[in-house]
Structure formats: structure tokens, C-alpha cells
Amino acid sequence: MTKKKNNVVEKDEVVVKFVGDSGDGMQLTGTLFSDAAAILGNDIATFPDYPAEIRAPHNTIAGVSGFQVHLGKIKIHTPGDLCDVLVAMNPASLKSNLKWAKPGANIIVDADVFEDKANEKAGYKSNPLTDGSLDNYNLIAAPITSMTKGALTELNVDPKTADKSKNMFALGIINFLFNRSLEQTFKFFEVKFKKKPVFINVNKTVLQAGYNYAETLEAIKTTFNVSAAKMEKGTYRNITGNLAVAWGLLAASERSGRPIFLGSYPITPATEILMELAKHKSLGAKVFQAEDEIAGICSAIGASFTGSLAVTTTSGPGLSLKSEAIGLAVITELPLVIVNVQRGGPSTGLPTKSEQSDLMQALFGRNGEAPVIVIAASTSVNCFYYAYEAAKLSMEHMTPVILLTEGCLGFGSELFKIPKVKDLPAINPPIAEANDKNFKPYRRNDKTLVRQWALPGTEGLRHRIGGLEKENIVGNVCTDPMNHQIMTDLRAEKVEKIADFIPNQELFGEKEGDLLVVGWGSTHGAIFSAVDELQKQGKKISQTHFNYIMPFPKNTDKIFKGFKKIIVCELNSGQLVNYLRMKFPQYQFTQYNKVQGLPFVVSELKEKFNQILKEK
Amino acid sequence: MDENLTVERSRVPLTKEDFVSDQMVKWCPGCGGHAILSSVANVFPKIGYKKENFCVVSGIGCSSRFPYYVNTYGFHGIHGRANAIATGVKIANPHLSVWIATGDGDSMAIGGNHFIHIIRRNVDLNILLFNNQIYGLTKGQYSPTTPMGSITKTSPQGTIEHPFNPGELVLGAQGTFFARVVDNNIKMMTDVMFEAARHDGTSVIEILENCVIFADKTHELITSKDLRDDHQLHLKNGEPMLFGKNKEKGIRLATAGLEIVKIGENGITENDILVHDQYSQDPGIHLMLAKMQPPAFPIALGVIRSAMFPTYDDMVEEQILNAKKSATIKSVDDLLNSGDTWEIK
Ligand SMILES: Cc1ncc(C[n+]2csc(CCOP(=O)(O)OP(=O)(O)O)c2C)c(N)n1
Ligand code: SF4
Ligand SMILES: [Mg+2]
């Protein structure tokens, strides 16, 4: 066959989405494609989307598993809204994902599986491949199942293995579509299946078959080229937010010299942090899988008392269980990092979906006056830096810190420019010296109001702390009314003072303007993209995105002052906005909220901002 | 048994005074807590560890005020969580001798979950379970160990719950050390605490404690002068289980379980009496002993079980040591650069 000529279109960015049945291997396919793209120099952001059930019924909408990757020669800020290419391995996945495809998008399907029964199970009344409903797209209906089988006849593999490698056929087509050589993916196979060389051969054969098929196919009239992005020099890797949290904590442990202890109980979407840290005993990580979340945090508090960098990781329902114990860490003024990978709530809610609805709980969800530091990561990569920062602030200021991340950050991945541990800021916990005659459990540093960390085993520092209110400085149990006032105020002031130790709030855009868009957490990329586009249209719009929420950076008020209107966008019913109303009553905040377990799309934000800009 | 060599010993001999705190002891006069405190102050210097290496952890309750009254590192936690907090203390720093003070509410009710799991894991520490069969601090509500039918503030017509026997719970959770003592026998308390300290693993000492205010004389059947000889069996390893004023009665293992026999009656001699083996791995007899209740049987006091099994904290250290020996990732920089990475020039 002759090589057919086709148009090559240069693209700044494209979004590719792989969807299929849970068993179709879409996560692997997506990862292989995005890893190869990253190595070839594209910037990328990915987002896996899978069902809560491990084995949902075959070929149903409930069982659809997806993986989206956004790659570009420009800086990529989100996993993308709508996709340019949709790979759908069965009718159910096409049915549930077509709405995420751009008009005219390339839709690649396994034509073999669109038979009546499967179509019906997915809710189709007629065959979507032939009834004209896909006329507005570029449909590539490839007989993937049979072609895969055909490609493998000579290798003599069992039908199950053949069926399982269908996804590589699709990946071959995609590689052709993006003018990518298969070399990099071949290399991945060689590493991944080192112990099962049969699979190297099977996967290579099928991948190549898919590529060859695409090359000869009339349906592909246009292929894409996404050149390498201009990236800063350095060593890179792909990293998910959950991995980044685990590694940030390990880095903080090494840099501070404080051994790390994790007390945790498995819960989606936070479990990966626990599993990752459990792997790193060689770095001295002590990981305790507790009998419940309460034991998780309480064991961490015990470890903190002895001088460990103590951590507990969880998601919403688990944070609820930890409330009382967080108060104990507040009153004993012990360092403790609480990582909450937020998911849809209330109660069990939407375990595998993302939401920002635990902010109020993080700020206020405890009995008594119990201030803690609250910080939020906003990208999968900065999960590393904010986990490090959480550990640093916690230990240096002897206070619990709640680090909020989100399911989409935890599961999503981005390119990570690998730092050197020695280049990270130093961490100096206030450890009390042996036989210090002046040591008192609640004697404080004048500037920071931080008490000292006196570790059991140290000579001359025996003392008792606990959940009962203590006498200022001395540390004995004390119910004196004025003392309680003093201690309450000191605990609050200590946390407020941390504003002196965190960076200023940043502003994207002009200092003054018609509209300031405020957000926090995972929405950074979507808001940035929307604001960036409107700025390019000449609109007087700026963005400020919060990572430090308790306390706020010192210049926060100054930033608000410059704008006629302020809108706060959140994936909840309005939690940061109400907190801002309480803290900055002099401003009028409008709000834009969404609670669907889905991220913002850039288009809806632009529409909202335009509408506000128009209103007089 | 081997002493726990992971805890550094004191270079100078210590005395009771080394462990007396400057805090006023605020338990009611006549509360069993005072005798328990006295026993601990007796035994800590005897154990011989550096005084800085003791760490006392508690939950909430009258009993849980304990850490304030001993001059060691101390942590007064929240209700029910002493066992969880102490687990973290011990895993994080295995060089500490960790002691937990907890009540029957603290460890049998709100903290029941942590209690069974700490035991199952066999974390090397010592639990002093102050069992006064009542919620003292909250002024007299029934607890999971209150005898059925008891009238308390929350059971005006008598409780209708089957009480826990802590010993059964401990052995059911695969406990490696269980002892029972009464609060008016300081000598036995001190001896048992010493054995608990020497035991590698979770040592539970159930202390039948009298709350003079809300459950006075709840242990009367065991502790009263007239009854105690017939209702207390003092266990000693390797010795026959004899009791009674003149040690004229004994425990025999019959096919249906344990039974009380009289020496000299029906040809019974001391040779027929069960000999205590606290170190037996098999908990069968230990469980039978733990279950004995007056008036049908004497209650077993002293160390009922003290069996050797690997401890959680030792295994943590071992895994870390092994991982360090064989690991390719020796620093966080190694970790960050592991797996697929690439250079952009
Ligand atoms: C979360 C919580 N629930 C309830 C209480 C109230 N409370 C304090 S102590 C206690 C019971 C104490 O009984 P026990 O553990 O037997 O100790 P004792 O006072 O008898 O020594 C209760 C219910 C509390 N402090 N915290
Ligand atoms: S109320 Fe009972 S348990 Fe509490 S101190 Fe008084 S006597 Fe002891
Ligand atoms: Mg009690």
C-alpha cells in the first residue's frame, strides 16, 4: 500500500480523551500517551476519571472509565474542557462522553462492539455509528477488536490477552494522528513488561498494527503536530498530586531532620498518599494504618509529642472524625499536618469526584476556639510545595496545619521540574535543649508566640501537657477565667502571626480594574485561562488565587481595594466567599459556584465574567 | 523474660521521690486511685529506666488525671483515645517506656476499638485499666463493666446490659499479657506492674478500683475481709492454684472446665491441683482463669498470662532496618529522580 498524503495541522494545544469500560485499560493507554508526549517536550496536564465501583457492570454507563490529557507547546494550566480527540472503546463510553467533544472532533471507536445489545445497554435506540448522529464529527470507526485479533494470529496468544491489548491498537491510531513515532512507547513496554517478555511483543505488534491501519485509512485526512513547549531547563517527571504530597512530606522530614510518622486510614481519594509513604521505609518513614481515622490522628499526635513530623491523611468524612483530636493538637500546641483530599459530600457523597466543600470545616469544624493554619494546593505539582510548606509551618510554629487538596489534584498529573532538596527552604523546629533551666511548657518566643518542643527522653524537661486548659507559661492544669482568656488569645494570635512568615498574595493582571476574580484550590487553571483570554480582549480583569487561607497573606486587603467588583468562584455553594465577607466586610463579593463533582470549564467562566463586566 | 533493652537505664539509683509530681492529687479521699499511684511510684524506680524515659499517656476520666500526678513526661489525651495516642508515642520512639492510665469507660466504651487493636498488634507498652465499674468523672453513670442490674444515675431501674469482663476481651483480642489486681493490695500491684514492665508486648493490668462516691463497694465480694480468702485466687507461676484461709481449696481441670476441690476430700491431694503456667502460648487455661467470677469461683488475681510474641514496634524497626540495607532510594533526591525522568536542555 502506498503512503497516503495528508494535511498536517500545527496546533498549540490539544485535548485527547480516552474512554472505555473499566476493564478496557484506558488509564494505561492515557498514561502511555501523555508520558510519551511529556518526554517529547510537550507541557501536559492529565485527569483520570473512574467509577467508584471497582467492577461496575460491563458495558454500562456506570462502568465507564476515562483519562483526559491536555498537551501543548504552550504552558498548560488545566486538563482541558472539551476534547479534540475522543477515543471511545464501547457504546456506553461514547454515550456518556460525546458531550465533552468539540464540534468536528475526531472520534475514534471500536466499530466491532457497537452491536445491538451493547448499544441498547448504553441507552442508544439505534446504532450511533450509522444513524447520522455523529455527522458533525470526524468519525473513525475502526474494527479494533477484529484487527487486533488479526494482528496477533501469528503470535498465537490466547483470546483474553488479545482482547486486553485492543487499547494498544487505539493508541497506535492516536500516535499516527499526532505524527508521533512509536519508539518511546516501545521503550515503556520494555520496562513495564520486563518480567513478561511475551507482553512486550504482543503490545508492540498491536500498537504497530493500529498505527499502520491509520496510515492507510481514508478517514484520517488531517493529522496534528504539537511541537515541544519552551520549558525551563531541568530534569522533569510526571507527578500526581497525591504522590507530590507524599514526597513533599518526605522532603520536609529529611530537611528538618524530624522523622516522619503517618497515622492514617484508607479513604478515596487520599489513600495513595498512605500507600506511597508505606513504600519508603528506607527513608525512615513510619507508616501506621490505624483502625479508624480517630486512631490515625491520635497516633500522629502521640508521635508529634515525641518529636516526629506527624501527619494524618484523609478525605471529608475522615476529617469529620478527626475534629476532636485536631482540637487536642491545638491546645497542646503540637505540630501536626492534616491532609484533606476533598471529595464530593456530604456524608459518603461522591467519593471519586472533586469538590471544594470542606473549607468551612477546615476553618471552623471544631469545638471551642480552635484556630489552625489552613492552606490549599492549586495544582498537582504544587501539592509538593504546599505539603512541604505545611510541614515547615506546622513544626516551626507548633500548630496543626490543614492542607486542603482535591480529588482532581490528587489523581491528576502534571510535569514536575524536579527540585533539589537542599534548595528547599530550611526548616528549624523550636526544639528545647536538655536541662534548660528556663524551660516551661508554655513559655513562648516573644516574636512568634511559639512554645518549645520538649521531647520525651530529653534530660531535665519532664512535663505534662494535655487537653485540659493550662496555665500560661507554667503549664499546670488551670481553670482561672483570665488565664483561659489569655491562652485563647495567645493561640489565636500565634496563628495570625504566621502572616508574617508567608509570601504576599499574588495578582495576575493589572492592580486596578473592573473585575477581580478570586479562587482557591484546583480551579486556578480554569480561572487563569478565562481571565487570560479576556485580558487579551482588552478587558480590565485580574485574578488572585488563594493558597494561604488561614491566615490570609498581609496584602490581601490591598489587592481587593483596586477593583470595582470582586467575584469569588468555587466548587461549593460559597464557602470562601462567605469567609471573605466575614473578614473583609467593607467589600461586596459576588459569587459563582458549581457543585456537580466537575471542574469549571473555561467557557462558563468567561460567560459569567463578561456578564458581570457588562452590568453597570 | 528478657528485659526490654531498647529503653536506656538510669545510671543512678532512683527513688519514689523522683517520680512524685508537685501537683495536688485531686481524687476523692478513699478513692482507689491513690493506692495505684503509690504502686506506680514504687515500681518506676525499681524498673530502673532513666526517669526521662517514662511516658505516661491517658484518656479522660478520674483515672486519666494520672499523668499529672507522676513526674514523668505525660500526655493527657481525649476520651477513649489513650491507646491510640500511646501507640503513636511508642512507634515513633521505641526507646520510651510507655504507660497508659485509662478507665472502664475510656477503654471499654468510647475507646473499645482502640483497646482491642492495640492488643491485637501487641505494641510494647503497659495499660493500667482502672476498673471501678462506673463513670466517675461524669458522676455515676453505668459503664460497660457495671454488673447487670446495678442502679446508677442512668439506670434507675437497674442496668439491662451484659457487662464486659476485660480479661475476656484482652484474650479474645489475642492479648499476650493480662493481669488482675485489687486496689487494696499495693504489694501485689507493685509486683504485677514490675512484671508488666518486663513483658515485651501490650501488658494489660486490670485494677479493680473502688470509687467511694459512685460505686462504693462494687468489688466487695472480692475485697471484703470476710470473703477475700475464699474469693481471691493469687496466681504464682509454677505453683498450684490454692486458695481459702488455710489454702485448703484448689482449682482442678476437669473435663467440663475448671472446678473447685478441697484438699483431703475424696482423695484429693495437692498433685491434683492445676499448676499455673503464665508463659503458656496457648491461652486456653488463661481464658478459663480470667472468666472465673465469685461467688461460684474465686477471682484470679496476679499475672494470668504473659506469653512471648513478636511486638509491633520491634517489627517496625526491623522493616525499616531491612529496607535501609537493601534500598536503592537512600535520600529524597534519589526518590525524586527515580522512575521515568527526562532532561530538558
Ligand atoms: C468525647 C467525650 N465524650 C464524653 C465525655 C464525658 N466523659 C468524661 S469522662 C467520662 C467517663 C469516664 O469514665 P471512666 O473512663 O470509667 O473513668 P473514671 O472517671 O471512672 O475513672 C465521660 C463520659 C468526654 N470528656 N468526651
Ligand atoms: S469520683 Fe470515684 S473514681 Fe472519681 S476520684 Fe472520686 S472516688 Fe475516685
Ligand atoms: Mg470508671
Short mmCIF file of C-alpha atoms in Angstrom, two decimals, chain B:
data_model
loop_
_atom_site.label_atom_id
_atom_site.label_comp_id
_atom_site.label_asym_id
_atom_site.label_seq_id
_atom_site.Cartn_x
_atom_site.Cartn_y
_atom_site.Cartn_z
CA MET B 1 11.78 -12.91 80.35
CA ASP B 2 14.31 -10.57 78.85
CA GLU B 3 14.14 -7.02 79.89
CA ASN B 4 13.32 -4.52 77.24
CA LEU B 5 16.78 -3.41 76.25
CA THR B 6 15.59 -0.68 73.93
CA VAL B 7 14.96 1.65 76.88
CA GLU B 8 18.06 3.27 78.35
CA ARG B 9 18.61 2.60 82.05
CA SER B 10 19.33 5.13 84.75
CA ARG B 11 22.96 5.48 85.80
CA VAL B 12 21.97 6.40 89.33
CA PRO B 13 19.56 4.56 91.59
CA LEU B 14 16.18 6.29 91.68
CA THR B 15 13.66 6.55 94.48
CA LYS B 16 9.96 7.07 94.83
CA GLU B 17 10.59 10.83 95.27
CA ASP B 18 11.98 11.04 91.75
CA PHE B 19 8.51 10.35 90.43
CA VAL B 20 6.35 12.42 92.76
CA SER B 21 4.92 15.40 90.94
CA ASP B 22 4.35 18.80 92.54
CA GLN B 23 0.68 18.71 91.62
CA MET B 24 -2.04 18.32 94.20
CA VAL B 25 -3.72 14.93 93.82
CA LYS B 26 -7.38 15.77 93.42
CA TRP B 27 -9.02 12.38 93.69
CA CYS B 28 -11.60 11.92 96.45
CA PRO B 29 -10.20 10.74 99.76
CA GLY B 30 -10.55 6.96 99.80
CA CYS B 31 -10.53 6.66 96.00
CA GLY B 32 -8.67 3.59 94.77
CA GLY B 33 -6.57 5.86 92.57
CA HIS B 34 -4.32 6.82 95.49
CA ALA B 35 -3.10 3.27 96.02
CA ILE B 36 -2.50 2.81 92.31
CA LEU B 37 -0.44 6.00 92.24
CA SER B 38 1.56 4.79 95.20
CA SER B 39 2.26 1.47 93.47
CA VAL B 40 3.46 3.20 90.33
CA ALA B 41 5.76 5.44 92.35
CA ASN B 42 7.09 2.27 94.00
CA VAL B 43 7.70 0.41 90.81
CA PHE B 44 9.14 3.04 88.46
CA PRO B 45 12.42 3.42 90.36
CA LYS B 46 12.64 -0.37 90.63
CA ILE B 47 12.27 -0.81 86.90
CA GLY B 48 15.45 1.20 86.61
CA TYR B 49 14.99 3.17 83.41
CA LYS B 50 16.13 6.77 83.24
CA LYS B 51 13.33 8.88 84.62
CA GLU B 52 13.13 10.83 81.37
CA ASN B 53 12.35 7.64 79.52
CA PHE B 54 8.98 7.08 81.11
CA CYS B 55 5.99 8.47 79.31
CA VAL B 56 2.51 8.25 80.79
CA VAL B 57 -0.47 8.67 78.48
CA SER B 58 -4.13 8.81 79.41
CA GLY B 59 -7.61 9.47 78.09
CA ILE B 60 -10.35 11.24 80.05
CA GLY B 61 -11.88 10.27 83.37
CA CYS B 62 -10.92 10.46 87.03
CA SER B 63 -8.36 7.75 86.31
CA SER B 64 -6.98 9.64 83.34
CA ARG B 65 -5.80 12.51 85.55
CA PHE B 66 -2.99 10.12 86.43
CA PRO B 67 -0.21 11.66 84.27
CA TYR B 68 -0.37 14.92 86.23
CA TYR B 69 0.48 13.06 89.41
CA VAL B 70 3.66 11.31 88.30
CA ASN B 71 6.74 13.29 87.46
CA THR B 72 7.49 11.87 84.03
CA TYR B 73 6.76 13.00 80.52
CA GLY B 74 2.99 12.88 80.41
CA PHE B 75 0.17 13.31 77.97
CA HIS B 76 -3.45 13.70 78.98
CA GLY B 77 -5.43 12.94 75.86
CA ILE B 78 -9.09 12.90 74.93
CA HIS B 79 -11.80 10.49 75.96
CA GLY B 80 -11.18 6.98 74.70
CA ARG B 81 -8.06 7.70 72.72
CA ALA B 82 -5.25 6.99 75.17
CA ASN B 83 -4.44 3.70 73.48
CA ALA B 84 -4.26 5.32 70.04
CA ILE B 85 -2.11 8.21 71.23
CA ALA B 86 0.23 5.88 73.10
CA THR B 87 0.57 3.67 70.03
CA GLY B 88 1.96 6.68 68.18
CA VAL B 89 4.29 7.55 71.05
CA LYS B 90 5.75 4.05 71.16
CA ILE B 91 6.09 3.53 67.42
CA ALA B 92 7.69 6.94 66.97
CA ASN B 93 10.06 6.47 69.90
CA PRO B 94 10.55 2.83 70.92
CA HIS B 95 13.15 3.96 73.46
CA LEU B 96 10.43 5.11 75.82
CA SER B 97 8.72 3.05 78.49
CA VAL B 98 5.09 3.88 77.81
CA TRP B 99 2.33 3.57 80.41
CA ILE B 100 -1.34 4.15 79.80
CA ALA B 101 -3.80 5.13 82.52
CA THR B 102 -7.36 4.52 81.41
CA GLY B 103 -10.83 3.81 82.81
CA ASP B 104 -13.53 1.27 82.09
CA GLY B 105 -15.44 3.94 80.18
CA ASP B 106 -12.34 5.19 78.42
CA SER B 107 -11.15 1.81 77.18
CA MET B 108 -14.25 -0.40 77.17
CA ALA B 109 -16.83 2.07 75.79
CA ILE B 110 -15.74 5.06 73.71
CA GLY B 111 -12.24 3.66 73.18
CA GLY B 112 -13.16 -0.01 72.85
CA ASN B 113 -11.99 -0.10 69.27
CA HIS B 114 -8.52 1.22 70.05
CA PHE B 115 -8.27 -1.09 73.06
CA ILE B 116 -8.76 -4.29 71.07
CA HIS B 117 -6.49 -3.15 68.26
CA ILE B 118 -3.57 -2.10 70.41
CA ILE B 119 -3.74 -5.54 72.00
CA ARG B 120 -4.03 -7.33 68.69
CA ARG B 121 -0.95 -5.51 67.43
CA ASN B 122 0.98 -6.24 70.61
CA VAL B 123 2.57 -2.80 70.87
CA ASP B 124 5.10 -2.93 73.70
CA LEU B 125 3.55 -0.78 76.42
CA ASN B 126 1.62 -1.11 79.65
CA ILE B 127 -2.06 -0.42 80.20
CA LEU B 128 -3.35 0.32 83.69
CA LEU B 129 -7.09 -0.23 83.39
CA PHE B 130 -8.79 1.42 86.38
CA ASN B 131 -11.97 -0.65 86.52
CA ASN B 132 -14.33 0.98 89.02
CA GLN B 133 -17.33 -0.27 87.04
CA ILE B 134 -18.70 3.26 86.76
CA TYR B 135 -18.19 6.59 85.04
CA GLY B 136 -16.58 8.50 87.88
CA LEU B 137 -15.74 11.86 86.36
CA THR B 138 -19.20 12.40 84.92
CA LYS B 139 -20.70 11.48 88.27
CA GLY B 140 -22.03 8.00 88.28
CA GLN B 141 -23.46 6.66 85.04
CA TYR B 142 -23.12 2.94 84.35
CA SER B 143 -20.20 1.69 82.25
CA PRO B 144 -19.64 -1.38 80.07
CA THR B 145 -18.30 -3.22 83.12
CA THR B 146 -21.12 -2.32 85.53
CA PRO B 147 -22.73 -5.57 86.78
CA MET B 148 -26.16 -6.27 85.27
CA GLY B 149 -28.98 -4.87 87.36
CA SER B 150 -26.94 -2.12 89.03
CA ILE B 151 -28.79 1.04 89.91
CA THR B 152 -26.86 4.05 88.70
CA LYS B 153 -27.70 7.62 87.67
CA THR B 154 -28.65 6.45 84.19
CA SER B 155 -30.18 3.12 85.22
CA PRO B 156 -32.72 3.97 87.93
CA GLN B 157 -34.37 0.58 87.43
CA GLY B 158 -31.10 -1.31 87.12
CA THR B 159 -28.88 -1.88 84.07
CA ILE B 160 -30.08 -4.28 81.42
CA GLU B 161 -26.70 -4.71 79.71
CA HIS B 162 -24.37 -7.66 79.87
CA PRO B 163 -21.08 -6.35 81.21
CA PHE B 164 -17.71 -6.93 79.63
CA ASN B 165 -15.12 -8.92 81.51
CA PRO B 166 -11.95 -7.06 80.45
CA GLY B 167 -9.86 -10.21 80.69
CA GLU B 168 -12.01 -12.00 78.15
CA LEU B 169 -11.76 -9.02 75.86
CA VAL B 170 -7.98 -8.97 76.17
CA LEU B 171 -7.61 -12.65 75.45
CA GLY B 172 -10.18 -12.52 72.68
CA ALA B 173 -8.06 -9.82 71.06
CA GLN B 174 -5.01 -12.17 71.30
CA GLY B 175 -3.52 -10.39 74.28
CA THR B 176 -0.08 -11.53 75.32
CA PHE B 177 -0.17 -10.20 78.88
CA PHE B 178 -3.10 -9.94 81.24
CA ALA B 179 -3.03 -9.46 84.99
CA ARG B 180 -5.67 -8.56 87.51
CA VAL B 181 -5.20 -6.89 90.88
CA VAL B 182 -7.28 -5.22 93.55
CA ASP B 183 -6.57 -1.65 94.61
CA ASN B 184 -6.12 -2.52 98.29
CA ASN B 185 -3.15 -4.79 97.68
CA ILE B 186 -0.26 -2.45 96.95
CA LYS B 187 2.30 -5.21 97.22
CA MET B 188 0.65 -7.31 94.54
CA MET B 189 0.03 -4.25 92.37
CA THR B 190 3.69 -3.31 92.53
CA ASP B 191 4.86 -6.84 91.68
CA VAL B 192 2.47 -7.15 88.79
CA MET B 193 3.46 -3.77 87.38
CA PHE B 194 7.08 -4.84 87.51
CA GLU B 195 6.25 -7.96 85.52
CA ALA B 196 4.24 -5.91 83.06
CA ALA B 197 7.22 -3.62 82.50
CA ARG B 198 9.40 -6.64 81.77
CA HIS B 199 6.94 -8.14 79.34
CA ASP B 200 7.62 -7.43 75.67
CA GLY B 201 4.23 -6.56 74.25
CA THR B 202 0.97 -4.99 75.33
CA SER B 203 0.54 -5.62 79.05
CA VAL B 204 -2.93 -5.07 80.42
CA ILE B 205 -3.39 -4.80 84.16
CA GLU B 206 -7.00 -4.68 85.22
CA ILE B 207 -7.16 -2.93 88.55
CA LEU B 208 -10.38 -3.48 90.45
CA GLU B 209 -10.69 0.04 91.77
CA ASN B 210 -13.13 1.34 94.32
CA CYS B 211 -14.97 4.55 93.56
CA VAL B 212 -16.08 5.60 97.02
CA ILE B 213 -18.54 8.12 95.68
CA PHE B 214 -20.47 6.50 92.84
CA ALA B 215 -19.92 2.76 93.12
CA ASP B 216 -18.67 2.19 96.61
CA LYS B 217 -18.02 -1.45 97.49
CA THR B 218 -18.71 -2.63 93.96
CA HIS B 219 -15.86 -5.12 94.41
CA GLU B 220 -16.94 -6.02 97.95
CA LEU B 221 -17.49 -9.66 97.06
CA ILE B 222 -13.78 -9.83 96.28
CA THR B 223 -12.19 -7.38 98.65
CA SER B 224 -14.13 -7.65 101.92
CA LYS B 225 -12.23 -9.09 104.86
CA ASP B 226 -14.67 -11.96 105.39
CA LEU B 227 -14.84 -13.04 101.80
CA ARG B 228 -11.47 -12.35 100.26
CA ASP B 229 -9.76 -15.60 101.26
CA ASP B 230 -12.48 -17.62 99.61
CA HIS B 231 -12.97 -15.29 96.68
CA GLN B 232 -9.40 -14.49 95.70
CA LEU B 233 -7.03 -16.87 93.97
CA HIS B 234 -3.50 -15.47 93.97
CA LEU B 235 -1.71 -16.88 90.98
CA LYS B 236 2.01 -17.59 91.02
CA ASN B 237 3.78 -19.08 88.08
CA GLY B 238 4.74 -22.71 88.66
CA GLU B 239 2.65 -23.03 91.80
CA PRO B 240 -0.59 -24.91 92.38
CA MET B 241 -3.74 -22.80 92.41
CA LEU B 242 -4.67 -22.97 96.07
CA PHE B 243 -6.87 -20.58 97.96
CA GLY B 244 -9.00 -20.30 101.09
CA LYS B 245 -7.97 -19.21 104.56
CA ASN B 246 -5.66 -22.20 105.01
CA LYS B 247 -5.09 -22.86 101.33
CA GLU B 248 -7.38 -25.83 101.74
CA LYS B 249 -9.11 -25.34 98.40
CA GLY B 250 -7.78 -25.60 94.90
CA ILE B 251 -8.64 -25.38 91.22
CA ARG B 252 -8.70 -28.57 89.21
CA LEU B 253 -9.01 -29.02 85.48
CA ALA B 254 -11.97 -31.30 84.88
CA THR B 255 -13.36 -32.39 81.53
CA ALA B 256 -16.12 -29.79 81.75
CA GLY B 257 -13.72 -26.99 82.67
CA LEU B 258 -12.35 -25.72 85.94
CA GLU B 259 -13.74 -26.89 89.26
CA ILE B 260 -13.13 -26.19 92.91
CA VAL B 261 -11.91 -29.07 95.01
CA LYS B 262 -10.94 -29.44 98.65
CA ILE B 263 -7.60 -30.91 99.58
CA GLY B 264 -8.14 -34.12 101.54
CA GLU B 265 -11.68 -34.64 100.37
CA ASN B 266 -12.39 -37.59 98.06
CA GLY B 267 -8.71 -38.38 98.00
CA ILE B 268 -7.69 -35.04 96.51
CA THR B 269 -4.07 -34.07 97.09
CA GLU B 270 -2.04 -31.09 96.01
CA ASN B 271 -0.94 -33.10 93.00
CA ASP B 272 -4.45 -32.86 91.58
CA ILE B 273 -4.39 -29.08 91.60
CA LEU B 274 -3.72 -27.10 88.45
CA VAL B 275 -0.26 -25.53 88.35
CA HIS B 276 -0.13 -22.02 86.90
CA ASP B 277 1.81 -21.55 83.70
CA GLN B 278 1.55 -17.90 82.83
CA TYR B 279 4.01 -18.28 79.94
CA SER B 280 1.98 -20.84 78.01
CA GLN B 281 1.47 -19.70 74.44
CA ASP B 282 -1.94 -21.34 74.37
CA PRO B 283 -4.45 -19.06 76.06
CA GLY B 284 -7.00 -21.84 76.83
CA ILE B 285 -6.43 -22.11 80.57
CA HIS B 286 -5.71 -18.38 80.85
CA LEU B 287 -9.14 -17.66 79.46
CA MET B 288 -10.79 -20.05 81.90
CA LEU B 289 -8.95 -18.35 84.73
CA ALA B 290 -9.87 -14.87 83.53
CA LYS B 291 -13.53 -15.87 83.38
CA MET B 292 -13.81 -17.14 86.96
CA GLN B 293 -16.18 -14.94 88.97
CA PRO B 294 -17.33 -15.06 92.58
CA PRO B 295 -19.39 -16.36 94.20
CA ALA B 296 -19.16 -19.57 92.11
CA PHE B 297 -15.37 -19.28 91.81
CA PRO B 298 -12.64 -17.21 93.34
CA ILE B 299 -11.45 -14.40 91.09
CA ALA B 300 -7.98 -14.94 89.64
CA LEU B 301 -5.51 -12.26 90.69
CA GLY B 302 -1.91 -11.74 89.67
CA VAL B 303 -0.42 -12.40 86.25
CA ILE B 304 -2.81 -14.65 84.36
CA ARG B 305 -0.97 -14.60 81.03
CA SER B 306 2.44 -13.48 79.92
CA ALA B 307 3.27 -15.09 76.58
CA MET B 308 6.06 -14.18 74.20
CA PHE B 309 5.05 -12.97 70.74
CA PRO B 310 6.74 -10.52 68.41
CA THR B 311 5.87 -6.90 69.13
CA TYR B 312 4.59 -4.38 66.61
CA ASP B 313 7.22 -1.77 67.42
CA ASP B 314 10.09 -4.25 67.06
CA MET B 315 8.78 -5.30 63.67
CA VAL B 316 8.50 -1.67 62.56
CA GLU B 317 12.17 -1.13 63.40
CA GLU B 318 13.14 -4.37 61.72
CA GLN B 319 11.35 -3.49 58.49
CA ILE B 320 12.98 -0.08 58.42
CA LEU B 321 16.40 -1.58 59.06
CA ASN B 322 15.96 -4.14 56.31
CA ALA B 323 14.62 -1.56 53.90
CA LYS B 324 17.60 0.69 54.56
CA LYS B 325 20.01 -2.16 53.91
CA SER B 326 18.66 -3.11 50.51
CA ALA B 327 17.20 0.14 49.23
CA THR B 328 18.34 1.93 46.13
CA ILE B 329 16.47 5.03 47.28
CA LYS B 330 18.56 6.43 50.10
CA SER B 331 17.51 10.06 50.07
CA VAL B 332 14.62 12.17 48.90
CA ASP B 333 16.74 13.35 45.97
CA ASP B 334 17.06 9.70 44.93
CA LEU B 335 13.31 9.36 45.24
CA LEU B 336 12.51 12.46 43.19
CA ASN B 337 14.78 11.23 40.43
CA SER B 338 13.57 7.61 40.46
CA GLY B 339 11.48 6.11 37.68
CA ASP B 340 10.82 7.93 34.39
CA THR B 341 12.56 11.28 34.26
CA TRP B 342 13.98 13.29 31.41
CA GLU B 343 16.19 16.24 30.85
CA ILE B 344 15.18 19.41 29.08
CA LYS B 345 18.21 21.34 27.90
#
